[in-house]
Amino acid sequence: MSGALKELLPETDVPFYQSTGNEEQLFEAAWRQHLPLLLKGPTGCGKTRFVSHMAAKLGVPLYTVSCHDDLTAADLTGRYLIKGGETVWVDGPLTRAVRHGGICYLDEVVEARKDVTVVLHPLTDDRRLLPLDRTGELLEAPDNFMLVVSYNPGYQNLLKQLKPSTRQRFLAAEFTFPDARTETEILMRETGIDHQTADLLVRIASSIRNLAGIDLEEAASTRLLIYCATLLKSGVAFDDSVTAAIVEPLSDDADIKTGLHEAIGIIRG
Ligand SMILES: Nc1ncnc2c1ncn2[C@@H]1O[C@H](COP(=O)(O)OP(=O)(O)O)[C@@H](O)[C@H]1O
Ligand SMILES: [Mg+2]
């Protein structure tokens, strides 16, 4: 099974998530009403953190799968493995969530192989079924099962878009980067950095986000700001921190990197 598969058990501590709108209410309603949910938004804006927060808050196990282009339906449902000379069926994370209850979260679902949508469709119907052809089982999802998928619509890759027939089976919520005040609070809370520094990093990100799409494929994410704040907090110099956590991750192009350094210099004053 793929090393990217990660299983998280229910936590007593609810991971910190600063909500930016009515997303918590929406998630809880979707969970109670047995509706699948699609989270759209750029990398590093808090989608994964939100799902772990909600799973912990609702007290259900979370099965997170980072999708990639080799991920097949069998990686999600399970397969027969040889164990001690015997052939045994081993549930994949999706099957575990359906069999025992929980939230199955498929991160970057568009990356997965096409056959993955085939196993998702019957789970998004009213009856919420998971047919396992290999074992001959037809599993019915329990009340606390929920399917959550995320994707980044920013990738300008036409080959990698969700088919309308798939996406129209999900409720959908758009995630954006938090507003400046919220993002400043998140940085302080996550890294222990002071207000002034957090505010400076958020202003830097905001100026870079205005450049995104023109010269940059992706904007400076909340995640990168957290990396930067973490470096600063551990005593790395400002220039080195922004180079390593913001400029280098965003571009390989020398001119663009110079432009980013200039933009940062102007904000820093
Ligand atoms: N609203 C938020 N509340 C708390 N932390 C956040 C929030 N948004 C982003 N973060 C921080 O940013 C990091 C990256 O977010 P993540 O959920 O992994 O992004 P995504 O899944 O959208 O790529 C998180 O680990 C967390 O530290
Ligand atoms: Mg994520």
PDB file of C-alpha atoms and ligand atoms in Angstrom:
ATOM      1  CA  MET A   1       0.000   0.000   0.000  1.00  0.00           C
ATOM      2  CA  SER A   2       1.189   3.497  -0.757  1.00  0.00           C
ATOM      3  CA  GLY A   3       3.317   5.280   1.804  1.00  0.00           C
ATOM      4  CA  ALA A   4       1.185   8.385   1.353  1.00  0.00           C
ATOM      5  CA  LEU A   5      -1.722   6.731   3.125  1.00  0.00           C
ATOM      6  CA  LYS A   6      -2.088   8.008   6.614  1.00  0.00           C
ATOM      7  CA  GLU A   7      -4.543   6.945   9.233  1.00  0.00           C
ATOM      8  CA  LEU A   8      -5.310   9.227  12.111  1.00  0.00           C
ATOM      9  CA  LEU A   9      -7.057   7.951  15.180  1.00  0.00           C
ATOM     10  CA  PRO A  10      -9.530  10.119  17.047  1.00  0.00           C
ATOM     11  CA  GLU A  11      -7.714  12.693  19.106  1.00  0.00           C
ATOM     12  CA  THR A  12      -8.704  14.037  22.450  1.00  0.00           C
ATOM     13  CA  ASP A  13      -7.140  17.374  21.528  1.00  0.00           C
ATOM     14  CA  VAL A  14      -8.946  19.235  18.792  1.00  0.00           C
ATOM     15  CA  PRO A  15      -6.331  20.697  16.402  1.00  0.00           C
ATOM     16  CA  PHE A  16      -6.452  24.483  16.303  1.00  0.00           C
ATOM     17  CA  TYR A  17      -8.444  25.870  13.393  1.00  0.00           C
ATOM     18  CA  GLN A  18      -9.459  29.513  13.098  1.00  0.00           C
ATOM     19  CA  SER A  19     -12.707  29.575  11.176  1.00  0.00           C
ATOM     20  CA  THR A  20     -13.156  32.293   8.582  1.00  0.00           C
ATOM     21  CA  GLY A  21     -16.888  31.977   7.942  1.00  0.00           C
ATOM     22  CA  ASN A  22     -19.661  29.434   8.356  1.00  0.00           C
ATOM     23  CA  GLU A  23     -17.544  26.470   7.230  1.00  0.00           C
ATOM     24  CA  GLU A  24     -17.793  24.636  10.567  1.00  0.00           C
ATOM     25  CA  GLN A  25     -21.592  24.803  10.548  1.00  0.00           C
ATOM     26  CA  LEU A  26     -21.680  23.684   6.927  1.00  0.00           C
ATOM     27  CA  PHE A  27     -19.389  20.737   7.598  1.00  0.00           C
ATOM     28  CA  GLU A  28     -21.369  19.582  10.595  1.00  0.00           C
ATOM     29  CA  ALA A  29     -24.672  19.831   8.737  1.00  0.00           C
ATOM     30  CA  ALA A  30     -23.234  17.875   5.799  1.00  0.00           C
ATOM     31  CA  TRP A  31     -21.943  15.204   8.186  1.00  0.00           C
ATOM     32  CA  ARG A  32     -25.301  14.871   9.962  1.00  0.00           C
ATOM     33  CA  GLN A  33     -27.249  14.816   6.700  1.00  0.00           C
ATOM     34  CA  HIS A  34     -24.982  12.226   5.008  1.00  0.00           C
ATOM     35  CA  LEU A  35     -23.828  14.565   2.269  1.00  0.00           C
ATOM     36  CA  PRO A  36     -20.356  14.438   0.728  1.00  0.00           C
ATOM     37  CA  LEU A  37     -18.303  17.631   0.721  1.00  0.00           C
ATOM     38  CA  LEU A  38     -15.795  19.085  -1.743  1.00  0.00           C
ATOM     39  CA  LEU A  39     -13.313  21.692  -0.484  1.00  0.00           C
ATOM     40  CA  LYS A  40     -11.784  23.887  -3.160  1.00  0.00           C
ATOM     41  CA  GLY A  41      -8.858  26.188  -2.628  1.00  0.00           C
ATOM     42  CA  PRO A  42      -5.173  26.900  -3.097  1.00  0.00           C
ATOM     43  CA  THR A  43      -2.411  24.865  -1.455  1.00  0.00           C
ATOM     44  CA  GLY A  44      -1.676  25.736   2.155  1.00  0.00           C
ATOM     45  CA  CYS A  45      -4.852  27.688   2.950  1.00  0.00           C
ATOM     46  CA  GLY A  46      -6.073  25.400   5.743  1.00  0.00           C
ATOM     47  CA  LYS A  47      -8.223  22.700   4.093  1.00  0.00           C
ATOM     48  CA  THR A  48      -6.475  19.734   5.692  1.00  0.00           C
ATOM     49  CA  ARG A  49      -6.292  21.433   9.084  1.00  0.00           C
ATOM     50  CA  PHE A  50      -9.999  22.209   8.857  1.00  0.00           C
ATOM     51  CA  VAL A  51     -10.891  18.573   8.203  1.00  0.00           C
ATOM     52  CA  SER A  52      -8.753  17.293  11.109  1.00  0.00           C
ATOM     53  CA  HIS A  53     -10.285  19.931  13.359  1.00  0.00           C
ATOM     54  CA  MET A  54     -13.817  18.918  12.409  1.00  0.00           C
ATOM     55  CA  ALA A  55     -13.161  15.185  12.730  1.00  0.00           C
ATOM     56  CA  ALA A  56     -11.772  15.695  16.232  1.00  0.00           C
ATOM     57  CA  LYS A  57     -14.609  18.033  17.160  1.00  0.00           C
ATOM     58  CA  LEU A  58     -17.221  15.536  15.984  1.00  0.00           C
ATOM     59  CA  GLY A  59     -15.299  12.719  17.648  1.00  0.00           C
ATOM     60  CA  VAL A  60     -14.978  10.492  14.573  1.00  0.00           C
ATOM     61  CA  PRO A  61     -11.868   8.777  13.191  1.00  0.00           C
ATOM     62  CA  LEU A  62     -10.269  10.463  10.204  1.00  0.00           C
ATOM     63  CA  TYR A  63      -8.745   8.566   7.300  1.00  0.00           C
ATOM     64  CA  THR A  64      -6.679  10.943   5.186  1.00  0.00           C
ATOM     65  CA  VAL A  65      -5.358   9.930   1.792  1.00  0.00           C
ATOM     66  CA  SER A  66      -3.010  12.188  -0.159  1.00  0.00           C
ATOM     67  CA  CYS A  67      -3.908  11.376  -3.746  1.00  0.00           C
ATOM     68  CA  HIS A  68      -1.223  11.082  -6.412  1.00  0.00           C
ATOM     69  CA  ASP A  69      -1.171   9.955 -10.009  1.00  0.00           C
ATOM     70  CA  ASP A  70      -0.453   6.317  -9.159  1.00  0.00           C
ATOM     71  CA  LEU A  71      -3.297   6.045  -6.666  1.00  0.00           C
ATOM     72  CA  THR A  72      -5.799   3.416  -7.775  1.00  0.00           C
ATOM     73  CA  ALA A  73      -9.205   2.334  -6.568  1.00  0.00           C
ATOM     74  CA  ALA A  74      -7.578  -0.705  -4.899  1.00  0.00           C
ATOM     75  CA  ASP A  75      -5.390   1.613  -2.792  1.00  0.00           C
ATOM     76  CA  LEU A  76      -8.626   3.003  -1.362  1.00  0.00           C
ATOM     77  CA  THR A  77     -10.746  -0.120  -1.143  1.00  0.00           C
ATOM     78  CA  GLY A  78      -8.153  -2.762  -0.244  1.00  0.00           C
ATOM     79  CA  ARG A  79      -6.486  -5.826  -1.662  1.00  0.00           C
ATOM     80  CA  TYR A  80      -5.526  -9.413  -1.013  1.00  0.00           C
ATOM     81  CA  LEU A  81      -2.062  -9.726   0.509  1.00  0.00           C
ATOM     82  CA  ILE A  82       0.026 -12.782   1.295  1.00  0.00           C
ATOM     83  CA  LYS A  83       0.591 -13.012   5.037  1.00  0.00           C
ATOM     84  CA  GLY A  84       2.424 -15.970   6.530  1.00  0.00           C
ATOM     85  CA  GLY A  85       1.636 -18.113   3.496  1.00  0.00           C
ATOM     86  CA  GLU A  86      -2.032 -17.205   3.562  1.00  0.00           C
ATOM     87  CA  THR A  87      -3.950 -14.841   1.367  1.00  0.00           C
ATOM     88  CA  VAL A  88      -5.816 -12.284   3.454  1.00  0.00           C
ATOM     89  CA  TRP A  89      -7.972  -9.366   2.480  1.00  0.00           C
ATOM     90  CA  VAL A  90      -6.756  -6.025   3.884  1.00  0.00           C
ATOM     91  CA  ASP A  91      -9.152  -3.079   3.888  1.00  0.00           C
ATOM     92  CA  GLY A  92      -7.938   0.189   2.367  1.00  0.00           C
ATOM     93  CA  PRO A  93      -8.656   3.486   4.157  1.00  0.00           C
ATOM     94  CA  LEU A  94     -11.948   4.127   2.356  1.00  0.00           C
ATOM     95  CA  THR A  95     -13.241   0.662   3.236  1.00  0.00           C
ATOM     96  CA  ARG A  96     -12.143   1.074   6.854  1.00  0.00           C
ATOM     97  CA  ALA A  97     -14.069   4.337   7.104  1.00  0.00           C
ATOM     98  CA  VAL A  98     -17.168   2.711   5.587  1.00  0.00           C
ATOM     99  CA  ARG A  99     -16.913  -0.495   7.615  1.00  0.00           C
ATOM    100  CA  HIS A 100     -16.141   1.059  11.013  1.00  0.00           C
ATOM    101  CA  GLY A 101     -17.375   4.640  10.578  1.00  0.00           C
ATOM    102  CA  GLY A 102     -15.422   7.839  10.188  1.00  0.00           C
ATOM    103  CA  ILE A 103     -14.485  10.583   7.783  1.00  0.00           C
ATOM    104  CA  CYS A 104     -12.534   9.641   4.670  1.00  0.00           C
ATOM    105  CA  TYR A 105     -10.651  12.648   3.309  1.00  0.00           C
ATOM    106  CA  LEU A 106      -9.158  12.425  -0.170  1.00  0.00           C
ATOM    107  CA  ASP A 107      -6.701  15.282  -0.488  1.00  0.00           C
ATOM    108  CA  GLU A 108      -6.054  16.513  -4.071  1.00  0.00           C
ATOM    109  CA  VAL A 109      -8.536  14.020  -5.452  1.00  0.00           C
ATOM    110  CA  VAL A 110      -7.998  15.082  -9.093  1.00  0.00           C
ATOM    111  CA  GLU A 111      -4.515  13.611  -8.931  1.00  0.00           C
ATOM    112  CA  ALA A 112      -5.881  10.088  -8.493  1.00  0.00           C
ATOM    113  CA  ARG A 113      -6.444   7.631 -11.341  1.00  0.00           C
ATOM    114  CA  LYS A 114      -9.756   7.685 -13.159  1.00  0.00           C
ATOM    115  CA  ASP A 115     -10.970   4.387 -11.664  1.00  0.00           C
ATOM    116  CA  VAL A 116     -11.130   6.052  -8.246  1.00  0.00           C
ATOM    117  CA  THR A 117     -14.265   7.990  -9.228  1.00  0.00           C
ATOM    118  CA  VAL A 118     -15.969   4.671  -9.990  1.00  0.00           C
ATOM    119  CA  VAL A 119     -15.774   3.611  -6.330  1.00  0.00           C
ATOM    120  CA  LEU A 120     -16.758   7.078  -5.098  1.00  0.00           C
ATOM    121  CA  HIS A 121     -19.962   7.441  -7.094  1.00  0.00           C
ATOM    122  CA  PRO A 122     -22.092   4.784  -5.300  1.00  0.00           C
ATOM    123  CA  LEU A 123     -20.943   6.241  -1.963  1.00  0.00           C
ATOM    124  CA  THR A 124     -22.282   9.656  -2.913  1.00  0.00           C
ATOM    125  CA  ASP A 125     -25.721   8.242  -3.798  1.00  0.00           C
ATOM    126  CA  ASP A 126     -28.578   8.154  -1.256  1.00  0.00           C
ATOM    127  CA  ARG A 127     -27.866   4.577  -0.290  1.00  0.00           C
ATOM    128  CA  ARG A 128     -24.159   5.205   0.286  1.00  0.00           C
ATOM    129  CA  LEU A 129     -22.828   1.858  -0.815  1.00  0.00           C
ATOM    130  CA  LEU A 130     -19.352   0.521  -1.324  1.00  0.00           C
ATOM    131  CA  PRO A 131     -19.301  -2.597  -3.495  1.00  0.00           C
ATOM    132  CA  LEU A 132     -16.159  -4.671  -3.034  1.00  0.00           C
ATOM    133  CA  ASP A 133     -15.966  -6.827  -6.145  1.00  0.00           C
ATOM    134  CA  ARG A 134     -12.959  -8.753  -4.911  1.00  0.00           C
ATOM    135  CA  THR A 135     -14.578  -9.940  -1.667  1.00  0.00           C
ATOM    136  CA  GLY A 136     -18.133  -9.999  -2.969  1.00  0.00           C
ATOM    137  CA  GLU A 137     -19.261  -7.623  -0.197  1.00  0.00           C
ATOM    138  CA  LEU A 138     -21.645  -4.729  -0.512  1.00  0.00           C
ATOM    139  CA  LEU A 139     -20.988  -2.374   2.393  1.00  0.00           C
ATOM    140  CA  GLU A 140     -23.492   0.223   3.483  1.00  0.00           C
ATOM    141  CA  ALA A 141     -21.951   3.321   5.073  1.00  0.00           C
ATOM    142  CA  PRO A 142     -22.908   3.907   8.728  1.00  0.00           C
ATOM    143  CA  ASP A 143     -24.428   7.157  10.006  1.00  0.00           C
ATOM    144  CA  ASN A 144     -21.098   8.675  10.994  1.00  0.00           C
ATOM    145  CA  PHE A 145     -19.420   8.046   7.629  1.00  0.00           C
ATOM    146  CA  MET A 146     -18.589  11.088   5.522  1.00  0.00           C
ATOM    147  CA  LEU A 147     -16.668  11.506   2.296  1.00  0.00           C
ATOM    148  CA  VAL A 148     -14.655  14.725   1.979  1.00  0.00           C
ATOM    149  CA  VAL A 149     -12.484  15.545  -1.020  1.00  0.00           C
ATOM    150  CA  SER A 150     -10.332  18.555  -1.784  1.00  0.00           C
ATOM    151  CA  TYR A 151      -8.813  19.988  -4.887  1.00  0.00           C
ATOM    152  CA  ASN A 152      -6.934  23.046  -6.013  1.00  0.00           C
ATOM    153  CA  PRO A 153      -8.762  24.751  -8.896  1.00  0.00           C
ATOM    154  CA  GLY A 154      -5.735  27.011  -9.394  1.00  0.00           C
ATOM    155  CA  TYR A 155      -3.791  24.388 -11.304  1.00  0.00           C
ATOM    156  CA  GLN A 156      -4.251  25.390 -14.913  1.00  0.00           C
ATOM    157  CA  ASN A 157      -4.374  21.782 -16.002  1.00  0.00           C
ATOM    158  CA  LEU A 158      -7.388  20.953 -18.122  1.00  0.00           C
ATOM    159  CA  LEU A 159      -6.624  17.263 -17.983  1.00  0.00           C
ATOM    160  CA  LYS A 160      -6.821  17.390 -14.231  1.00  0.00           C
ATOM    161  CA  GLN A 161     -10.248  18.702 -13.477  1.00  0.00           C
ATOM    162  CA  LEU A 162     -13.091  16.979 -11.756  1.00  0.00           C
ATOM    163  CA  LYS A 163     -15.694  15.756 -14.220  1.00  0.00           C
ATOM    164  CA  PRO A 164     -19.008  17.613 -13.826  1.00  0.00           C
ATOM    165  CA  SER A 165     -20.734  14.267 -13.237  1.00  0.00           C
ATOM    166  CA  THR A 166     -18.478  13.739 -10.229  1.00  0.00           C
ATOM    167  CA  ARG A 167     -18.406  17.227  -8.774  1.00  0.00           C
ATOM    168  CA  GLN A 168     -22.175  17.603  -8.912  1.00  0.00           C
ATOM    169  CA  ARG A 169     -22.435  14.799  -6.386  1.00  0.00           C
ATOM    170  CA  PHE A 170     -20.794  16.942  -3.675  1.00  0.00           C
ATOM    171  CA  LEU A 171     -21.659  19.992  -1.655  1.00  0.00           C
ATOM    172  CA  ALA A 172     -18.806  22.395  -2.275  1.00  0.00           C
ATOM    173  CA  ALA A 173     -17.126  25.140  -0.290  1.00  0.00           C
ATOM    174  CA  GLU A 174     -14.471  27.531  -1.482  1.00  0.00           C
ATOM    175  CA  PHE A 175     -11.468  28.172   0.736  1.00  0.00           C
ATOM    176  CA  THR A 176      -9.332  31.257   0.296  1.00  0.00           C
ATOM    177  CA  PHE A 177      -6.461  32.620   2.340  1.00  0.00           C
ATOM    178  CA  PRO A 178      -7.731  34.083   5.619  1.00  0.00           C
ATOM    179  CA  ASP A 179      -8.220  37.851   5.882  1.00  0.00           C
ATOM    180  CA  ALA A 180      -5.205  39.770   7.229  1.00  0.00           C
ATOM    181  CA  ARG A 181      -6.379  39.912  10.848  1.00  0.00           C
ATOM    182  CA  THR A 182      -7.218  36.238  11.001  1.00  0.00           C
ATOM    183  CA  GLU A 183      -4.002  35.207   9.285  1.00  0.00           C
ATOM    184  CA  THR A 184      -1.975  37.322  11.727  1.00  0.00           C
ATOM    185  CA  GLU A 185      -3.708  35.552  14.619  1.00  0.00           C
ATOM    186  CA  ILE A 186      -3.056  32.137  13.073  1.00  0.00           C
ATOM    187  CA  LEU A 187       0.668  32.906  12.698  1.00  0.00           C
ATOM    188  CA  MET A 188       0.944  34.072  16.306  1.00  0.00           C
ATOM    189  CA  ARG A 189      -1.024  31.119  17.628  1.00  0.00           C
ATOM    190  CA  GLU A 190       0.794  28.496  15.547  1.00  0.00           C
ATOM    191  CA  THR A 191       4.350  29.748  16.018  1.00  0.00           C
ATOM    192  CA  GLY A 192       4.356  32.041  19.046  1.00  0.00           C
ATOM    193  CA  ILE A 193       5.732  34.914  16.984  1.00  0.00           C
ATOM    194  CA  ASP A 194       4.982  38.505  18.089  1.00  0.00           C
ATOM    195  CA  HIS A 195       2.201  40.594  16.578  1.00  0.00           C
ATOM    196  CA  GLN A 196       4.460  43.026  14.751  1.00  0.00           C
ATOM    197  CA  THR A 197       6.371  40.274  12.937  1.00  0.00           C
ATOM    198  CA  ALA A 198       3.199  38.340  12.128  1.00  0.00           C
ATOM    199  CA  ASP A 199       1.655  41.503  10.712  1.00  0.00           C
ATOM    200  CA  LEU A 200       4.748  42.154   8.569  1.00  0.00           C
ATOM    201  CA  LEU A 201       4.660  38.615   7.129  1.00  0.00           C
ATOM    202  CA  VAL A 202       0.961  38.908   6.332  1.00  0.00           C
ATOM    203  CA  ARG A 203       1.539  42.217   4.531  1.00  0.00           C
ATOM    204  CA  ILE A 204       4.372  40.620   2.549  1.00  0.00           C
ATOM    205  CA  ALA A 205       2.093  37.730   1.589  1.00  0.00           C
ATOM    206  CA  SER A 206      -0.653  40.076   0.541  1.00  0.00           C
ATOM    207  CA  SER A 207       1.645  41.977  -1.809  1.00  0.00           C
ATOM    208  CA  ILE A 208       2.927  38.696  -3.288  1.00  0.00           C
ATOM    209  CA  ARG A 209      -0.619  37.368  -3.675  1.00  0.00           C
ATOM    210  CA  ASN A 210      -1.373  40.347  -5.883  1.00  0.00           C
ATOM    211  CA  LEU A 211       1.441  39.206  -8.188  1.00  0.00           C
ATOM    212  CA  ALA A 212       0.210  35.614  -8.305  1.00  0.00           C
ATOM    213  CA  GLY A 213      -1.222  34.601 -11.629  1.00  0.00           C
ATOM    214  CA  ILE A 214       0.846  37.215 -13.430  1.00  0.00           C
ATOM    215  CA  ASP A 215       4.374  35.983 -12.746  1.00  0.00           C
ATOM    216  CA  LEU A 216       3.796  33.301 -10.178  1.00  0.00           C
ATOM    217  CA  GLU A 217       1.883  30.055 -10.520  1.00  0.00           C
ATOM    218  CA  GLU A 218       0.994  29.952  -6.856  1.00  0.00           C
ATOM    219  CA  ALA A 219       0.688  32.567  -4.144  1.00  0.00           C
ATOM    220  CA  ALA A 220       2.534  32.652  -0.824  1.00  0.00           C
ATOM    221  CA  SER A 221       0.383  30.341   1.302  1.00  0.00           C
ATOM    222  CA  THR A 222      -0.439  30.493   4.989  1.00  0.00           C
ATOM    223  CA  ARG A 223       1.711  27.368   5.283  1.00  0.00           C
ATOM    224  CA  LEU A 224       4.767  29.216   3.893  1.00  0.00           C
ATOM    225  CA  LEU A 225       4.159  32.100   6.277  1.00  0.00           C
ATOM    226  CA  ILE A 226       4.112  29.613   9.130  1.00  0.00           C
ATOM    227  CA  TYR A 227       7.416  28.159   7.935  1.00  0.00           C
ATOM    228  CA  CYS A 228       8.870  31.662   7.767  1.00  0.00           C
ATOM    229  CA  ALA A 229       7.610  32.561  11.241  1.00  0.00           C
ATOM    230  CA  THR A 230       9.020  29.288  12.578  1.00  0.00           C
ATOM    231  CA  LEU A 231      12.476  30.101  11.178  1.00  0.00           C
ATOM    232  CA  LEU A 232      12.351  33.638  12.598  1.00  0.00           C
ATOM    233  CA  LYS A 233      11.227  32.323  15.964  1.00  0.00           C
ATOM    234  CA  SER A 234      14.183  29.939  16.052  1.00  0.00           C
ATOM    235  CA  GLY A 235      16.609  32.800  15.454  1.00  0.00           C
ATOM    236  CA  VAL A 236      17.244  32.628  11.683  1.00  0.00           C
ATOM    237  CA  ALA A 237      17.888  36.105  10.214  1.00  0.00           C
ATOM    238  CA  PHE A 238      14.999  37.839   8.444  1.00  0.00           C
ATOM    239  CA  ASP A 239      16.495  37.744   4.944  1.00  0.00           C
ATOM    240  CA  ASP A 240      17.454  34.104   5.246  1.00  0.00           C
ATOM    241  CA  SER A 241      14.023  33.224   6.565  1.00  0.00           C
ATOM    242  CA  VAL A 242      12.074  34.887   3.765  1.00  0.00           C
ATOM    243  CA  THR A 243      14.466  33.458   1.177  1.00  0.00           C
ATOM    244  CA  ALA A 244      14.059  29.911   2.426  1.00  0.00           C
ATOM    245  CA  ALA A 245      10.373  30.013   3.324  1.00  0.00           C
ATOM    246  CA  ILE A 246       8.888  32.355   0.731  1.00  0.00           C
ATOM    247  CA  VAL A 247      11.100  33.265  -2.246  1.00  0.00           C
ATOM    248  CA  GLU A 248      12.738  29.925  -3.078  1.00  0.00           C
ATOM    249  CA  PRO A 249       9.595  27.803  -2.662  1.00  0.00           C
ATOM    250  CA  LEU A 250       7.668  30.105  -4.993  1.00  0.00           C
ATOM    251  CA  SER A 251       9.986  30.359  -7.989  1.00  0.00           C
ATOM    252  CA  ASP A 252      13.068  29.033  -9.784  1.00  0.00           C
ATOM    253  CA  ASP A 253      13.329  32.029 -12.091  1.00  0.00           C
ATOM    254  CA  ALA A 254      16.157  34.443 -11.198  1.00  0.00           C
ATOM    255  CA  ASP A 255      14.268  37.561 -12.360  1.00  0.00           C
ATOM    256  CA  ILE A 256      11.141  36.631 -10.475  1.00  0.00           C
ATOM    257  CA  LYS A 257      13.137  35.902  -7.346  1.00  0.00           C
ATOM    258  CA  THR A 258      14.804  39.321  -7.587  1.00  0.00           C
ATOM    259  CA  GLY A 259      11.348  40.863  -8.001  1.00  0.00           C
ATOM    260  CA  LEU A 260      10.090  39.051  -4.924  1.00  0.00           C
ATOM    261  CA  HIS A 261      13.056  40.224  -2.849  1.00  0.00           C
ATOM    262  CA  GLU A 262      12.414  43.797  -4.012  1.00  0.00           C
ATOM    263  CA  ALA A 263       8.716  43.588  -3.167  1.00  0.00           C
ATOM    264  CA  ILE A 264       9.584  42.227   0.294  1.00  0.00           C
ATOM    265  CA  GLY A 265      12.198  44.971   0.795  1.00  0.00           C
ATOM    266  CA  ILE A 266       9.617  47.659   0.023  1.00  0.00           C
ATOM    267  CA  ILE A 267       7.101  46.284   2.516  1.00  0.00           C
ATOM    268  CA  ARG A 268       9.747  45.855   5.178  1.00  0.00           C
ATOM    269  CA  GLY A 269      10.781  49.485   4.638  1.00  0.00           C
TER     270      GLY A 269
HETATM  271  N1  LIG B   1      -7.720  28.730   9.416  1.00  0.00           N
HETATM  272  C1  LIG B   1      -6.608  28.193   9.930  1.00  0.00           C
HETATM  273  N2  LIG B   1      -6.511  27.944  11.249  1.00  0.00           N
HETATM  274  C2  LIG B   1      -5.375  27.414  11.770  1.00  0.00           C
HETATM  275  N3  LIG B   1      -4.276  27.108  11.053  1.00  0.00           N
HETATM  276  C3  LIG B   1      -4.316  27.345   9.724  1.00  0.00           C
HETATM  277  C4  LIG B   1      -5.467  27.881   9.102  1.00  0.00           C
HETATM  278  N4  LIG B   1      -5.203  28.007   7.774  1.00  0.00           N
HETATM  279  C5  LIG B   1      -3.967  27.563   7.588  1.00  0.00           C
HETATM  280  N5  LIG B   1      -3.414  27.158   8.760  1.00  0.00           N
HETATM  281  C6  LIG B   1      -2.036  26.702   8.941  1.00  0.00           C
HETATM  282  O1  LIG B   1      -1.481  26.504   7.642  1.00  0.00           O
HETATM  283  C7  LIG B   1      -0.947  25.180   7.525  1.00  0.00           C
HETATM  284  C8  LIG B   1      -1.268  24.629   6.156  1.00  0.00           C
HETATM  285  O2  LIG B   1      -2.626  24.375   6.061  1.00  0.00           O
HETATM  286  P1  LIG B   1      -3.210  23.035   5.401  1.00  0.00           P
HETATM  287  O3  LIG B   1      -4.492  22.740   6.097  1.00  0.00           O
HETATM  288  O4  LIG B   1      -2.189  21.958   5.398  1.00  0.00           O
HETATM  289  O5  LIG B   1      -3.458  23.554   3.918  1.00  0.00           O
HETATM  290  P2  LIG B   1      -4.107  22.836   2.661  1.00  0.00           P
HETATM  291  O6  LIG B   1      -4.612  21.492   3.102  1.00  0.00           O
HETATM  292  O7  LIG B   1      -5.187  23.774   2.229  1.00  0.00           O
HETATM  293  O8  LIG B   1      -2.997  22.725   1.648  1.00  0.00           O
HETATM  294  C9  LIG B   1      -1.594  24.390   8.645  1.00  0.00           C
HETATM  295  O9  LIG B   1      -0.716  23.377   9.112  1.00  0.00           O
HETATM  296  C10 LIG B   1      -1.826  25.420   9.705  1.00  0.00           C
HETATM  297  O10 LIG B   1      -0.649  25.610  10.465  1.00  0.00           O
HETATM  298 MG    MG B   2      -3.913  19.671   2.286  1.00  0.00          MG
END
